Short mmCIF file of N, CA and C in Angstrom, two decimals:
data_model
loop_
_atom_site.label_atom_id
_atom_site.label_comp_id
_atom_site.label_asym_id
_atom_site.label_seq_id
_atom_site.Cartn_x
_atom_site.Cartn_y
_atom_site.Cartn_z
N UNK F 1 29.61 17.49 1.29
CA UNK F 1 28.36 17.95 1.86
C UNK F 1 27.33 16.82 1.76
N UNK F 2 26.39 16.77 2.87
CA UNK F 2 25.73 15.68 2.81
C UNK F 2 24.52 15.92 1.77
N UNK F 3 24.00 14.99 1.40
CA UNK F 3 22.76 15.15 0.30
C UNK F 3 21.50 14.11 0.80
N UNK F 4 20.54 14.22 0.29
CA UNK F 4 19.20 13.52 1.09
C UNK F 4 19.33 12.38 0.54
N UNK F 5 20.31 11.49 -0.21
CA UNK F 5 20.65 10.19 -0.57
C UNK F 5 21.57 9.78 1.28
N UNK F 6 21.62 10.16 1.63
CA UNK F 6 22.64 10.29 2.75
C UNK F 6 22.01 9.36 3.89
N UNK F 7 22.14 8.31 3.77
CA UNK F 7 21.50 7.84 5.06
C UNK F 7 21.52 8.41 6.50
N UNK F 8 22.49 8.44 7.09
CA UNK F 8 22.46 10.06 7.86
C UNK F 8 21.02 11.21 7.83
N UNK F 9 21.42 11.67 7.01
CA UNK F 9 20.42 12.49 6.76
C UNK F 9 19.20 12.41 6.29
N UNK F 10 18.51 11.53 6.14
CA UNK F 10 17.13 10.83 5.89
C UNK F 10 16.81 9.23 6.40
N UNK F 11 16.34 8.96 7.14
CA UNK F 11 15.91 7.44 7.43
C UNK F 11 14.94 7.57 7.36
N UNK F 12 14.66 6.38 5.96
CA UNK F 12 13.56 6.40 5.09
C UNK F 12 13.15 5.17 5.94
N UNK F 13 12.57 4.65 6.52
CA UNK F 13 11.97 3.39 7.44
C UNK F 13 10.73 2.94 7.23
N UNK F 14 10.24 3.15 6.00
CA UNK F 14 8.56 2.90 5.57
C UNK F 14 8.33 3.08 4.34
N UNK F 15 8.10 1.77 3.81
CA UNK F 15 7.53 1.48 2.32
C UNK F 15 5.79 1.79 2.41
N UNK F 16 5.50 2.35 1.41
CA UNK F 16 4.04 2.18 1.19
C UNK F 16 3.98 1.76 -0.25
N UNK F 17 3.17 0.93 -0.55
CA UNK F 17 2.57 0.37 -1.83
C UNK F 17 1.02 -0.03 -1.70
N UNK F 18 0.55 1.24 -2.83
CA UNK F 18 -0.50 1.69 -3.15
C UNK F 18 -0.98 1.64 -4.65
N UNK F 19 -2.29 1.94 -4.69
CA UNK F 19 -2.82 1.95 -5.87
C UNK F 19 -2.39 3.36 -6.70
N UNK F 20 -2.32 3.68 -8.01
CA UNK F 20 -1.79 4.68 -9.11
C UNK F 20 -3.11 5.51 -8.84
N UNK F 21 -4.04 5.42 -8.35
CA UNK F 21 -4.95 6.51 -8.65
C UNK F 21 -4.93 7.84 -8.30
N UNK F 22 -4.82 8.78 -9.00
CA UNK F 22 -4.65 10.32 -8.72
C UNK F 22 -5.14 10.47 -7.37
N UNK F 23 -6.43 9.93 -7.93
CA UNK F 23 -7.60 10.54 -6.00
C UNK F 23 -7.04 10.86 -5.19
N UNK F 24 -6.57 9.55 -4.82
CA UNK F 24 -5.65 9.18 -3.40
C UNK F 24 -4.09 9.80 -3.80
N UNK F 25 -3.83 10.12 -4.57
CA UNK F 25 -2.57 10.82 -3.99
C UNK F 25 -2.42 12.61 -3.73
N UNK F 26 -3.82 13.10 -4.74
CA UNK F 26 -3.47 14.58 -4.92
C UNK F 26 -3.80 14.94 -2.82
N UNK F 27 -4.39 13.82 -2.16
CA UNK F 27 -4.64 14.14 -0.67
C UNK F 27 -3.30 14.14 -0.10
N UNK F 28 -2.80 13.33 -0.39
CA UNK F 28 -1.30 13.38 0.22
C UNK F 28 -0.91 12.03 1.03
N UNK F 29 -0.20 11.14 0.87
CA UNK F 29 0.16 9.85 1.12
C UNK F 29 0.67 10.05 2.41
N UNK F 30 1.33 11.60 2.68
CA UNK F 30 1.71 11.79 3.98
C UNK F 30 0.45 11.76 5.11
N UNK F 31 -0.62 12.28 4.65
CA UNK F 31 -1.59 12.72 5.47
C UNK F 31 -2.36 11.25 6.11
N UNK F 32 -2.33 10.23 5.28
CA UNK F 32 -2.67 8.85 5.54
C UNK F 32 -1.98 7.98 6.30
N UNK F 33 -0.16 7.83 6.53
CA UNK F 33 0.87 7.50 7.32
C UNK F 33 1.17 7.97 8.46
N UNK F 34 0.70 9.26 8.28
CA UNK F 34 1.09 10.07 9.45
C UNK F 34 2.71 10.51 8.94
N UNK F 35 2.85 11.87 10.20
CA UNK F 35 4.46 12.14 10.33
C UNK F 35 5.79 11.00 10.66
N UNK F 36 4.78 10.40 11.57
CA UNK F 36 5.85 9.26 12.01
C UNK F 36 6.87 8.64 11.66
N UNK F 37 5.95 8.33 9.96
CA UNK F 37 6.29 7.10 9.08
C UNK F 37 6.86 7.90 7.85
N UNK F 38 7.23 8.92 7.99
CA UNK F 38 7.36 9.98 6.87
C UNK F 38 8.77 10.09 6.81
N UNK F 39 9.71 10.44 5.79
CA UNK F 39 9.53 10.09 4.73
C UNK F 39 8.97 8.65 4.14
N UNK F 40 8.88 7.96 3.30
CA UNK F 40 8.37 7.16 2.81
C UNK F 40 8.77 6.89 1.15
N UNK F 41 9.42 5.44 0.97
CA UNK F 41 9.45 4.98 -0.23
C UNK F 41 8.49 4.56 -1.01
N UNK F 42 7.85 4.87 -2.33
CA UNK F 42 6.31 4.60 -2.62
C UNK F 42 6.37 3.93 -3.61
N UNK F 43 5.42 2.87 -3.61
CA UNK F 43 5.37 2.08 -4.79
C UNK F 43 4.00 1.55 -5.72
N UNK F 44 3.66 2.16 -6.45
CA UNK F 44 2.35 2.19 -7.23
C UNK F 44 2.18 1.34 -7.97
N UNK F 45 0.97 0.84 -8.29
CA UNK F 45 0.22 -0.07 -9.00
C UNK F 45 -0.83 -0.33 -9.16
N UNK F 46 -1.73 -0.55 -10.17
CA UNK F 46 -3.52 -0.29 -10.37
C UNK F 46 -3.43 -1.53 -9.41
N UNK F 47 -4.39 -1.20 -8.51
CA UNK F 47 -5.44 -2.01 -7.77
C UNK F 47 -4.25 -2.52 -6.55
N UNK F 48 -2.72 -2.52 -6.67
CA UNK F 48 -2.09 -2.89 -5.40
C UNK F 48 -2.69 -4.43 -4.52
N UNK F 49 -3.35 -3.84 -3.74
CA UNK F 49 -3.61 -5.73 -3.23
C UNK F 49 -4.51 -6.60 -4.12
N UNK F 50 -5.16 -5.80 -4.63
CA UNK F 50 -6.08 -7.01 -6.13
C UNK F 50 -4.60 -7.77 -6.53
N UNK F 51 -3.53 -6.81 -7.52
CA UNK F 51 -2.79 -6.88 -8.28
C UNK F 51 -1.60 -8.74 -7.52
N UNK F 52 -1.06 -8.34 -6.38
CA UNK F 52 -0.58 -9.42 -5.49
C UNK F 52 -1.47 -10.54 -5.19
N UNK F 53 -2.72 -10.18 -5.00
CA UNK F 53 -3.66 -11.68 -4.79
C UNK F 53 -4.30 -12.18 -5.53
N UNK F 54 -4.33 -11.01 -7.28
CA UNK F 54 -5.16 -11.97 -8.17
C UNK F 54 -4.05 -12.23 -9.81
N UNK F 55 -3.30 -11.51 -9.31
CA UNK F 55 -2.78 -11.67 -11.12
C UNK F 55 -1.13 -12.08 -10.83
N UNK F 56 -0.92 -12.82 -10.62
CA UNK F 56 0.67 -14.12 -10.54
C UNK F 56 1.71 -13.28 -11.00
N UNK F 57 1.57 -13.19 -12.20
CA UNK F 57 2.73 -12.27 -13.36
C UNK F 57 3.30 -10.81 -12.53
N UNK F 58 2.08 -9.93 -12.24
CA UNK F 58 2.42 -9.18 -11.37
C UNK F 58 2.64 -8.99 -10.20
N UNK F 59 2.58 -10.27 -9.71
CA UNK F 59 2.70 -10.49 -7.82
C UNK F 59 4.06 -10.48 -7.69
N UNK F 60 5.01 -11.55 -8.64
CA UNK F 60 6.35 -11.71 -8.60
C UNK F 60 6.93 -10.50 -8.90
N UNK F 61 6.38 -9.58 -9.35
CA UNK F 61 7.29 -8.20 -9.99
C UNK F 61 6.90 -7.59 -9.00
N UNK F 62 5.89 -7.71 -8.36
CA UNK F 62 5.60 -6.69 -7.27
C UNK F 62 6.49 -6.44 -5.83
N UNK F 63 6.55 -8.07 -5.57
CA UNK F 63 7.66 -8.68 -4.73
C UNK F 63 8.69 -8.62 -4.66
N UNK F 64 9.52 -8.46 -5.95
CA UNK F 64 10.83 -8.48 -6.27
C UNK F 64 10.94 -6.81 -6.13
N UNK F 65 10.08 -5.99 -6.65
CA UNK F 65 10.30 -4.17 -6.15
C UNK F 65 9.89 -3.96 -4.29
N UNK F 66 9.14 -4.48 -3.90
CA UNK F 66 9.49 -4.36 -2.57
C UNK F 66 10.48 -4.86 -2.08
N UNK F 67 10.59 -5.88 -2.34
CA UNK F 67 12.13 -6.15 -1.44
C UNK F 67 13.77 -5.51 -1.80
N UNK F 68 13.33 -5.06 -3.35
CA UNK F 68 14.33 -3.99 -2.75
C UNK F 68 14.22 -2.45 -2.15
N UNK F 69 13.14 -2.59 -2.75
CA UNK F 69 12.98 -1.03 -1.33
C UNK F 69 12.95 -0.78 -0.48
N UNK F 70 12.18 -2.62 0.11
CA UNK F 70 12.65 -2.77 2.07
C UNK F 70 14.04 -2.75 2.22
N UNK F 71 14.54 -3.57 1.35
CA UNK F 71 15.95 -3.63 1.38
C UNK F 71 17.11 -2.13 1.35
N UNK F 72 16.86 -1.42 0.34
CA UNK F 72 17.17 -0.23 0.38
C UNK F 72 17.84 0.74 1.42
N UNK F 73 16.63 0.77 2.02
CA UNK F 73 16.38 1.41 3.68
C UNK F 73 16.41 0.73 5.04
N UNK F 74 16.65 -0.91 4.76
CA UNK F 74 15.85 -1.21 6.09
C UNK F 74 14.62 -0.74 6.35
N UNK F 75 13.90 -0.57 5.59
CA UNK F 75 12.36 -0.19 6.43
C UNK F 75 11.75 -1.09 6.82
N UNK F 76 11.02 -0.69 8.17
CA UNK F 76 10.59 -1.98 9.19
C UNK F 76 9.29 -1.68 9.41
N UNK F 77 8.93 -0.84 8.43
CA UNK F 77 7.16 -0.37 8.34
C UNK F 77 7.06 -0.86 6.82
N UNK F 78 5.80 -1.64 6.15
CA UNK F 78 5.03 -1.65 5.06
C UNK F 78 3.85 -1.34 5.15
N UNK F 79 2.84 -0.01 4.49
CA UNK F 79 1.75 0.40 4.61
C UNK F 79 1.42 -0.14 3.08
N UNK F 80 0.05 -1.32 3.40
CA UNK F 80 -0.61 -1.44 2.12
C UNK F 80 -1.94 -0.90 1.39
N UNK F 81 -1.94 0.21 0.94
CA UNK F 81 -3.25 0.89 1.24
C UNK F 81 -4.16 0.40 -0.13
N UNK F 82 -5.42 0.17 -0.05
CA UNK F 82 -5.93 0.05 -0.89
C UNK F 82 -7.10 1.48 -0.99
N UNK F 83 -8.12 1.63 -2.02
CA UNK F 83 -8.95 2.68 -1.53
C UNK F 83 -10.23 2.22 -2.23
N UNK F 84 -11.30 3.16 -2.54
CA UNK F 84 -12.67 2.62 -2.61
C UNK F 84 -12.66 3.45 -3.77
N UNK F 85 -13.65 2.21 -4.66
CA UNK F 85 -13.76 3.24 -6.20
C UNK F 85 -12.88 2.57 -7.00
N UNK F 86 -11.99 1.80 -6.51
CA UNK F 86 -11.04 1.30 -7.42
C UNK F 86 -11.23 0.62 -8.53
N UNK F 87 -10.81 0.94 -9.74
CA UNK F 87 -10.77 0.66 -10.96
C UNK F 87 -10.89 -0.92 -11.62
N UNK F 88 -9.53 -1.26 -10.68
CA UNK F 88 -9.61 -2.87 -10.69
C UNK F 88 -10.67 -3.96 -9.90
N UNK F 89 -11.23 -3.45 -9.09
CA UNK F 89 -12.49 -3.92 -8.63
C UNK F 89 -13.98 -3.85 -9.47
N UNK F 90 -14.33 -2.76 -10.82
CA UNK F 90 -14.75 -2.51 -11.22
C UNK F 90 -15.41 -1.22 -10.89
N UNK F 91 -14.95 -0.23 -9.76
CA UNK F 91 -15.73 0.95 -9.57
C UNK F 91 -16.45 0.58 -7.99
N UNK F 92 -17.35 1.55 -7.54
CA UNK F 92 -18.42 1.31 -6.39
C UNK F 92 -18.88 0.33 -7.43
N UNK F 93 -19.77 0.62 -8.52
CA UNK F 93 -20.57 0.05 -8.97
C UNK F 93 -20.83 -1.39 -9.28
N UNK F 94 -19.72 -2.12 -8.81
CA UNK F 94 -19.32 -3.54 -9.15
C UNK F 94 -19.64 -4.05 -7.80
N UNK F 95 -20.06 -3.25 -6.95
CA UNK F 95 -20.80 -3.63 -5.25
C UNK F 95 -22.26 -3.51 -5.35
N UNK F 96 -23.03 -4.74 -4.60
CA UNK F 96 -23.84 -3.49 -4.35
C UNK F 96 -24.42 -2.61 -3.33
N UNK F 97 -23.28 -2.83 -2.14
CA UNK F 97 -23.42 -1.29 -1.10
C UNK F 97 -21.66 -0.96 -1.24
N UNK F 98 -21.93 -0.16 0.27
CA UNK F 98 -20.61 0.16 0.64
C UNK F 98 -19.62 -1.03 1.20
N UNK F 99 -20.89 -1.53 2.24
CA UNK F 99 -20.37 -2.45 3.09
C UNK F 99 -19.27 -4.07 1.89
N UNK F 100 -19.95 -4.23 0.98
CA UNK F 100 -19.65 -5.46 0.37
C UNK F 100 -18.51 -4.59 -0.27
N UNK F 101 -17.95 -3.81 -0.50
CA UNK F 101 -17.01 -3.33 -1.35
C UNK F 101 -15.90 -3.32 -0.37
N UNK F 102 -16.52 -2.61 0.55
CA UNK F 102 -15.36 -2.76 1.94
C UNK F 102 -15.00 -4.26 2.35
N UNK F 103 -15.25 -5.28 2.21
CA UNK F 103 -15.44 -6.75 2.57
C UNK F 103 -14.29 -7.17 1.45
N UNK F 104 -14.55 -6.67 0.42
CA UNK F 104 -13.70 -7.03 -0.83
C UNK F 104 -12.38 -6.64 -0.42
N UNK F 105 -12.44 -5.60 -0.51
CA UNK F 105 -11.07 -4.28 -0.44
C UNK F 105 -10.28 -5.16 0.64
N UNK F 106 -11.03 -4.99 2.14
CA UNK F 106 -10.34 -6.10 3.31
C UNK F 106 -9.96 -7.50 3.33
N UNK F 107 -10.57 -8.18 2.69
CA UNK F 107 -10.82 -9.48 1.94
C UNK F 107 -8.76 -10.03 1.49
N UNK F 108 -8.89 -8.71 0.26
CA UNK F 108 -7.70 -8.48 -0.42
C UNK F 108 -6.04 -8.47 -0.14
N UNK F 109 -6.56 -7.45 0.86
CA UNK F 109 -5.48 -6.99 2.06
C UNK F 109 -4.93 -7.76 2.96
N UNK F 110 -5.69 -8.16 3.42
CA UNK F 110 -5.92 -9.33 4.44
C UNK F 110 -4.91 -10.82 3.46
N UNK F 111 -5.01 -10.68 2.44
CA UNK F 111 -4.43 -11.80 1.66
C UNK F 111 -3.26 -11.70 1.21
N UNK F 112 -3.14 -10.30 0.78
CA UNK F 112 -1.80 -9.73 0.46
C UNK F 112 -1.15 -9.65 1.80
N UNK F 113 -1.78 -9.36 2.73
CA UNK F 113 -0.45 -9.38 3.97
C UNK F 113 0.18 -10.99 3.96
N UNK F 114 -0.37 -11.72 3.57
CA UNK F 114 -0.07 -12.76 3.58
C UNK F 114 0.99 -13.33 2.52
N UNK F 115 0.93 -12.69 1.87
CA UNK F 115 1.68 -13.20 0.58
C UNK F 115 2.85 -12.51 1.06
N UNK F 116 3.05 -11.63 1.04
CA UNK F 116 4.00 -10.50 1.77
C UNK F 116 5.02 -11.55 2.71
N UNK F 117 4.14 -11.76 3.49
CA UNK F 117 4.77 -12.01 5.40
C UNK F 117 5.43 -13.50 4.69
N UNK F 118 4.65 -14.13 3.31
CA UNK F 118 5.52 -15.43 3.18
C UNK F 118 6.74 -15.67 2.33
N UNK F 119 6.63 -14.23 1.53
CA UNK F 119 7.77 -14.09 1.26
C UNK F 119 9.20 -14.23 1.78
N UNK F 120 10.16 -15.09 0.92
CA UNK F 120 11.44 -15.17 1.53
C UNK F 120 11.87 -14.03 1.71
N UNK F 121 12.37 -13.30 2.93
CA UNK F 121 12.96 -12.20 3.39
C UNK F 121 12.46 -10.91 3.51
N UNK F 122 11.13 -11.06 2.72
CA UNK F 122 10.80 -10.10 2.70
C UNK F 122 9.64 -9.58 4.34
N UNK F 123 9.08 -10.35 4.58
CA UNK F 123 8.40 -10.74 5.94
C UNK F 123 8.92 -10.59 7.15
N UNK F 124 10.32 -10.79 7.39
CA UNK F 124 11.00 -10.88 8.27
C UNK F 124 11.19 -9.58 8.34
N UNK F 125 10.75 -9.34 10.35
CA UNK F 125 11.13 -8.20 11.36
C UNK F 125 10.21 -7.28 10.19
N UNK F 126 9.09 -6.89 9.16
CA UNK F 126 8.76 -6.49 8.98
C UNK F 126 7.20 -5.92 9.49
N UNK F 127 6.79 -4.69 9.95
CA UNK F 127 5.59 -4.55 10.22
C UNK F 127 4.28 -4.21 8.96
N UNK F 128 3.79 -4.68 8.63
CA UNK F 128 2.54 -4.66 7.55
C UNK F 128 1.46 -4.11 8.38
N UNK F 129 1.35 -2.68 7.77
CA UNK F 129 -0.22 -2.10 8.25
C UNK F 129 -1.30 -1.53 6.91
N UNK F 130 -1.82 -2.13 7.06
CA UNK F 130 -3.37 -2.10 6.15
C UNK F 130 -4.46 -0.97 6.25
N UNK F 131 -4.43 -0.14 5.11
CA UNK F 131 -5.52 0.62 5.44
C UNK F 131 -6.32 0.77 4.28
N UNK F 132 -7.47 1.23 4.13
CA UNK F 132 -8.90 0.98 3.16
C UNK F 132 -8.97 2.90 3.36
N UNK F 133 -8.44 3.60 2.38
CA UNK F 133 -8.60 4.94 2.27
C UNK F 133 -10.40 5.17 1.16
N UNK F 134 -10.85 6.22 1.88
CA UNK F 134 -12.12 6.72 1.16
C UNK F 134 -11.82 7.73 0.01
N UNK F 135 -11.62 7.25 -1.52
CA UNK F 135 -11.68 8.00 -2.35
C UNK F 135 -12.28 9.27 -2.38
N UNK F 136 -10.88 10.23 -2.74
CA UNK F 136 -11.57 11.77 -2.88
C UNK F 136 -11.28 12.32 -1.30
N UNK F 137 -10.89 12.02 -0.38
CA UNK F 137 -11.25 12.54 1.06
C UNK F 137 -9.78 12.16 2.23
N UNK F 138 -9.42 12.59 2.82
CA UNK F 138 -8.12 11.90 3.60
C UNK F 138 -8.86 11.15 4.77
N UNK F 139 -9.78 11.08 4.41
CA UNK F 139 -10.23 9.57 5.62
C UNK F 139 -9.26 8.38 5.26
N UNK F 140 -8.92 7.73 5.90
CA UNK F 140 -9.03 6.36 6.45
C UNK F 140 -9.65 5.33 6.70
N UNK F 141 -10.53 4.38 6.12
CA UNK F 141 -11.55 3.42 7.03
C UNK F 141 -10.92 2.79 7.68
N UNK F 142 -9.69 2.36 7.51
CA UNK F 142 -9.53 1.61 8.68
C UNK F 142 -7.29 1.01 8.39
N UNK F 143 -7.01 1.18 9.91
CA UNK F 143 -5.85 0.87 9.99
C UNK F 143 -5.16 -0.10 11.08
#
């Protein structure tokens, strides 16, 4: 009998790697990807694109767990979501509007796709989509 390990029976085709914060997940990771991209392999970490563009030690560990989870599945979607409020940024409060926090957050993303796409193997035939989720809320700022 088949089981949901079953490639057959599930094509998992989309990594997301995101930040650990409750906020953003008690909304639902589905509700942010859409159906499309659903199911989804997930991979957590405080601050996620801070974590890849500012701290080395954890970029290589970060790298080495995506690629096998792209690997895994073949998934030909990577969603990198970051969100607002984040811990590793220091809070809103480490801004001082919205706008400069959002600049950061994109800033980040924008860098991590990069690190990503230069990765050996990991880049290849892969799509990287970026989104800046609003803590507490299933908005989106931007994808």
């Amino acid at each position: 009998m088949p089981t949901i390990h079953d490639r057959a029976v599930v094509a998992c085709k989309t990594t997301i790697l995101t930040c650990v914060d409750w906020r953003i997940h008690r909304v639902g990771l589905q509700n942010f990807v859409g159906q499309v991209y659903w199911p989804a392999d997930v991979r957590t970490e405080p601050g996620a694109a801070h974590a890849l563009v500012r701290d080395v030690v954890r970029r290589d560990c970060l790298l080495a767990d995506l690629l096998m989870l792209v690997g895994a599945h073949s998934a030909e979607t990577l969603f990198l979501l970051s969100h607002t409020d984040c811990a590793k940024y220091g809070g809103r409060e480490a801004f001082p509007n919205a706008d400069e926090e959002y600049k950061a957050l994109w800033t980040d993303l924008i860098a991590a796709k990069t690190i990503i796409m230069q990765y050996p193997t990991l880049g290849m035939n892969l799509d990287v989509k970026l989104g800046i989720i609003r803590t507490g809320t299933s908005e989106v700022l931007h994808f």
